[in-house]
Amino acid sequence: MAVLAHAEAGEIAARLRDLALPAHQDLRSPENGLVMLRGRVGGDGAPFNLGEATVSRAAVRLASGEVGFGYTLGRNGEKARLIALCDALVQSRDFGGLVERSVIAPLREQLMVRRKRAAEETAATKVDFYTMVRGEG
């Protein structure tokens, strides 16, 4: 689910387009809402409300009965629906392996390449500060 949440909606749709998808229906049409983000002082202190974030959610049922749920930050209802569809397909005996190989694994690889590139770009700007010890007494 994390891979799908970090992927672009167009990337997911393009990979699903290549598959012969089973019949499915929306249990919950994509909808947008807000969630409260909570934080803690120092990581383990008293919790406090940090603010709100927009989210989109959807639910899909395959004709064979599997139900998938999709949530994503932002106001992209189509992405939430695609995530829900992938969630339902992964649970299916007939489509689980295919979706893992054809959709999730390539998206995971793209995500790792992007993260590696970002880490390399960040490392290139690293500045090492050090203190020279003077030869005085």
PDB file of C-alpha atoms in Angstrom:
ATOM      1  CA  MET A   1       0.000   0.000   0.000  1.00  0.00           C
ATOM      2  CA  ALA A   2       2.886   2.373   0.711  1.00  0.00           C
ATOM      3  CA  VAL A   3       4.211   1.859  -2.815  1.00  0.00           C
ATOM      4  CA  LEU A   4       0.815   2.708  -4.294  1.00  0.00           C
ATOM      5  CA  ALA A   5       0.408   5.723  -2.006  1.00  0.00           C
ATOM      6  CA  HIS A   6       3.756   7.141  -3.188  1.00  0.00           C
ATOM      7  CA  ALA A   7       3.140   6.420  -6.887  1.00  0.00           C
ATOM      8  CA  GLU A   8       1.462   8.840  -9.268  1.00  0.00           C
ATOM      9  CA  ALA A   9      -2.118   8.045 -10.283  1.00  0.00           C
ATOM     10  CA  GLY A  10      -1.118   7.999 -13.959  1.00  0.00           C
ATOM     11  CA  GLU A  11       1.597   5.410 -13.288  1.00  0.00           C
ATOM     12  CA  ILE A  12      -0.852   3.092 -11.526  1.00  0.00           C
ATOM     13  CA  ALA A  13      -3.491   3.550 -14.238  1.00  0.00           C
ATOM     14  CA  ALA A  14      -0.989   2.854 -17.020  1.00  0.00           C
ATOM     15  CA  ARG A  15       0.090  -0.419 -15.420  1.00  0.00           C
ATOM     16  CA  LEU A  16      -3.500  -1.521 -14.761  1.00  0.00           C
ATOM     17  CA  ARG A  17      -4.460  -0.709 -18.353  1.00  0.00           C
ATOM     18  CA  ASP A  18      -2.234  -3.561 -19.558  1.00  0.00           C
ATOM     19  CA  LEU A  19      -4.189  -6.110 -17.472  1.00  0.00           C
ATOM     20  CA  ALA A  20      -7.517  -7.772 -18.248  1.00  0.00           C
ATOM     21  CA  LEU A  21      -9.306  -6.523 -15.144  1.00  0.00           C
ATOM     22  CA  PRO A  22     -12.244  -8.443 -13.701  1.00  0.00           C
ATOM     23  CA  ALA A  23     -15.661  -6.858 -13.255  1.00  0.00           C
ATOM     24  CA  HIS A  24     -15.747  -4.565 -10.241  1.00  0.00           C
ATOM     25  CA  GLN A  25     -17.934  -1.907  -8.692  1.00  0.00           C
ATOM     26  CA  ASP A  26     -17.400   1.063  -6.416  1.00  0.00           C
ATOM     27  CA  LEU A  27     -18.648   0.376  -2.888  1.00  0.00           C
ATOM     28  CA  ARG A  28     -17.694   3.887  -1.886  1.00  0.00           C
ATOM     29  CA  SER A  29     -17.218   6.416  -4.646  1.00  0.00           C
ATOM     30  CA  PRO A  30     -14.060   8.484  -4.236  1.00  0.00           C
ATOM     31  CA  GLU A  31     -14.567  11.246  -1.710  1.00  0.00           C
ATOM     32  CA  ASN A  32     -12.386  13.887  -0.116  1.00  0.00           C
ATOM     33  CA  GLY A  33     -12.192  14.775   3.538  1.00  0.00           C
ATOM     34  CA  LEU A  34      -9.936  15.950   6.332  1.00  0.00           C
ATOM     35  CA  VAL A  35      -7.940  14.115   8.971  1.00  0.00           C
ATOM     36  CA  MET A  36      -6.427  15.602  12.098  1.00  0.00           C
ATOM     37  CA  LEU A  37      -2.665  15.236  12.324  1.00  0.00           C
ATOM     38  CA  ARG A  38      -1.370  14.667  15.839  1.00  0.00           C
ATOM     39  CA  GLY A  39       2.131  15.203  17.102  1.00  0.00           C
ATOM     40  CA  ARG A  40       4.077  14.669  20.312  1.00  0.00           C
ATOM     41  CA  VAL A  41       6.570  17.005  21.931  1.00  0.00           C
ATOM     42  CA  GLY A  42       9.979  15.366  21.769  1.00  0.00           C
ATOM     43  CA  GLY A  43       8.510  12.252  20.185  1.00  0.00           C
ATOM     44  CA  ASP A  44       7.149  10.810  23.435  1.00  0.00           C
ATOM     45  CA  GLY A  45       5.623  13.774  25.227  1.00  0.00           C
ATOM     46  CA  ALA A  46       2.018  14.857  25.483  1.00  0.00           C
ATOM     47  CA  PRO A  47       0.112  14.613  22.186  1.00  0.00           C
ATOM     48  CA  PHE A  48      -1.186  17.772  20.514  1.00  0.00           C
ATOM     49  CA  ASN A  49      -3.190  18.563  17.386  1.00  0.00           C
ATOM     50  CA  LEU A  50      -0.761  19.697  14.715  1.00  0.00           C
ATOM     51  CA  GLY A  51      -3.252  20.529  11.974  1.00  0.00           C
ATOM     52  CA  GLU A  52      -5.460  19.024   9.298  1.00  0.00           C
ATOM     53  CA  ALA A  53      -4.623  17.334   6.004  1.00  0.00           C
ATOM     54  CA  THR A  54      -6.874  16.538   3.060  1.00  0.00           C
ATOM     55  CA  VAL A  55      -7.312  12.880   2.148  1.00  0.00           C
ATOM     56  CA  SER A  56      -9.198  10.931  -0.487  1.00  0.00           C
ATOM     57  CA  ARG A  57     -10.715   7.504   0.045  1.00  0.00           C
ATOM     58  CA  ALA A  58     -12.557   4.892  -1.968  1.00  0.00           C
ATOM     59  CA  ALA A  59     -13.706   1.261  -1.721  1.00  0.00           C
ATOM     60  CA  VAL A  60     -14.047  -1.279  -4.546  1.00  0.00           C
ATOM     61  CA  ARG A  61     -15.550  -4.782  -4.688  1.00  0.00           C
ATOM     62  CA  LEU A  62     -14.564  -7.327  -7.314  1.00  0.00           C
ATOM     63  CA  ALA A  63     -17.229  -9.566  -8.835  1.00  0.00           C
ATOM     64  CA  SER A  64     -15.584 -12.472  -6.967  1.00  0.00           C
ATOM     65  CA  GLY A  65     -16.226 -10.713  -3.634  1.00  0.00           C
ATOM     66  CA  GLU A  66     -12.853  -9.256  -2.636  1.00  0.00           C
ATOM     67  CA  VAL A  67     -13.090  -5.751  -1.183  1.00  0.00           C
ATOM     68  CA  GLY A  68     -10.293  -3.211  -1.421  1.00  0.00           C
ATOM     69  CA  PHE A  69      -9.840   0.134   0.286  1.00  0.00           C
ATOM     70  CA  GLY A  70      -7.728   3.050  -0.865  1.00  0.00           C
ATOM     71  CA  TYR A  71      -6.583   6.151   0.988  1.00  0.00           C
ATOM     72  CA  THR A  72      -4.194   8.839  -0.165  1.00  0.00           C
ATOM     73  CA  LEU A  73      -3.150  12.279   0.992  1.00  0.00           C
ATOM     74  CA  GLY A  74      -4.527  15.086  -1.122  1.00  0.00           C
ATOM     75  CA  ARG A  75      -7.619  15.517  -3.236  1.00  0.00           C
ATOM     76  CA  ASN A  76      -7.076  12.811  -5.840  1.00  0.00           C
ATOM     77  CA  GLY A  77     -10.168  10.612  -5.783  1.00  0.00           C
ATOM     78  CA  GLU A  78      -9.130   8.654  -8.875  1.00  0.00           C
ATOM     79  CA  LYS A  79      -5.859   7.668  -7.228  1.00  0.00           C
ATOM     80  CA  ALA A  80      -7.753   6.472  -4.132  1.00  0.00           C
ATOM     81  CA  ARG A  81     -10.013   4.369  -6.397  1.00  0.00           C
ATOM     82  CA  LEU A  82      -7.017   2.859  -8.207  1.00  0.00           C
ATOM     83  CA  ILE A  83      -5.375   2.001  -4.884  1.00  0.00           C
ATOM     84  CA  ALA A  84      -8.614   0.368  -3.713  1.00  0.00           C
ATOM     85  CA  LEU A  85      -8.811  -1.638  -6.938  1.00  0.00           C
ATOM     86  CA  CYS A  86      -5.215  -2.829  -6.516  1.00  0.00           C
ATOM     87  CA  ASP A  87      -5.932  -3.743  -2.890  1.00  0.00           C
ATOM     88  CA  ALA A  88      -8.883  -5.890  -3.972  1.00  0.00           C
ATOM     89  CA  LEU A  89      -6.923  -7.469  -6.831  1.00  0.00           C
ATOM     90  CA  VAL A  90      -4.007  -8.406  -4.566  1.00  0.00           C
ATOM     91  CA  GLN A  91      -6.442 -10.314  -2.344  1.00  0.00           C
ATOM     92  CA  SER A  92      -7.742 -12.279  -5.336  1.00  0.00           C
ATOM     93  CA  ARG A  93      -6.314 -15.755  -5.902  1.00  0.00           C
ATOM     94  CA  ASP A  94      -6.474 -15.219  -9.676  1.00  0.00           C
ATOM     95  CA  PHE A  95      -4.963 -11.723  -9.863  1.00  0.00           C
ATOM     96  CA  GLY A  96      -2.794 -11.324  -6.731  1.00  0.00           C
ATOM     97  CA  GLY A  97       0.478 -12.527  -8.230  1.00  0.00           C
ATOM     98  CA  LEU A  98      -0.119 -10.768 -11.522  1.00  0.00           C
ATOM     99  CA  VAL A  99      -0.754  -7.409  -9.837  1.00  0.00           C
ATOM    100  CA  GLU A 100       2.303  -7.863  -7.637  1.00  0.00           C
ATOM    101  CA  ARG A 101       4.532  -8.580 -10.671  1.00  0.00           C
ATOM    102  CA  SER A 102       2.991  -6.172 -13.193  1.00  0.00           C
ATOM    103  CA  VAL A 103       1.981  -3.204 -11.061  1.00  0.00           C
ATOM    104  CA  ILE A 104       3.481  -3.098  -7.586  1.00  0.00           C
ATOM    105  CA  ALA A 105       7.002  -4.450  -8.248  1.00  0.00           C
ATOM    106  CA  PRO A 106       7.755  -1.997 -11.101  1.00  0.00           C
ATOM    107  CA  LEU A 107       6.327   0.906  -9.085  1.00  0.00           C
ATOM    108  CA  ARG A 108       8.451  -0.156  -6.096  1.00  0.00           C
ATOM    109  CA  GLU A 109      11.525  -0.147  -8.326  1.00  0.00           C
ATOM    110  CA  GLN A 110      10.692   3.366  -9.614  1.00  0.00           C
ATOM    111  CA  LEU A 111      10.191   4.568  -6.038  1.00  0.00           C
ATOM    112  CA  MET A 112      13.562   3.165  -4.953  1.00  0.00           C
ATOM    113  CA  VAL A 113      15.307   4.810  -7.932  1.00  0.00           C
ATOM    114  CA  ARG A 114      13.710   8.180  -7.088  1.00  0.00           C
ATOM    115  CA  ARG A 115      14.680   7.861  -3.428  1.00  0.00           C
ATOM    116  CA  LYS A 116      18.252   6.891  -4.334  1.00  0.00           C
ATOM    117  CA  ARG A 117      18.534   9.849  -6.724  1.00  0.00           C
ATOM    118  CA  ALA A 118      17.214  12.234  -4.060  1.00  0.00           C
ATOM    119  CA  ALA A 119      19.670  10.825  -1.513  1.00  0.00           C
ATOM    120  CA  GLU A 120      22.561  11.271  -3.963  1.00  0.00           C
ATOM    121  CA  GLU A 121      21.520  14.863  -4.698  1.00  0.00           C
ATOM    122  CA  THR A 122      21.295  15.569  -0.984  1.00  0.00           C
ATOM    123  CA  ALA A 123      24.667  13.931  -0.296  1.00  0.00           C
ATOM    124  CA  ALA A 124      26.269  16.083  -3.004  1.00  0.00           C
ATOM    125  CA  THR A 125      25.397  19.207  -1.011  1.00  0.00           C
ATOM    126  CA  LYS A 126      26.743  17.866   2.289  1.00  0.00           C
ATOM    127  CA  VAL A 127      29.194  20.141   4.030  1.00  0.00           C
ATOM    128  CA  ASP A 128      31.609  18.721   6.601  1.00  0.00           C
ATOM    129  CA  PHE A 129      32.399  21.131   9.398  1.00  0.00           C
ATOM    130  CA  TYR A 130      35.365  20.377  11.574  1.00  0.00           C
ATOM    131  CA  THR A 131      37.507  22.172  14.084  1.00  0.00           C
ATOM    132  CA  MET A 132      41.225  22.333  13.657  1.00  0.00           C
ATOM    133  CA  VAL A 133      43.215  22.030  16.823  1.00  0.00           C
ATOM    134  CA  ARG A 134      45.911  24.640  17.054  1.00  0.00           C
ATOM    135  CA  GLY A 135      49.416  23.709  18.087  1.00  0.00           C
ATOM    136  CA  GLU A 136      49.322  25.969  21.148  1.00  0.00           C
ATOM    137  CA  GLY A 137      49.985  24.671  24.653  1.00  0.00           C
TER     138      GLY A 137
END
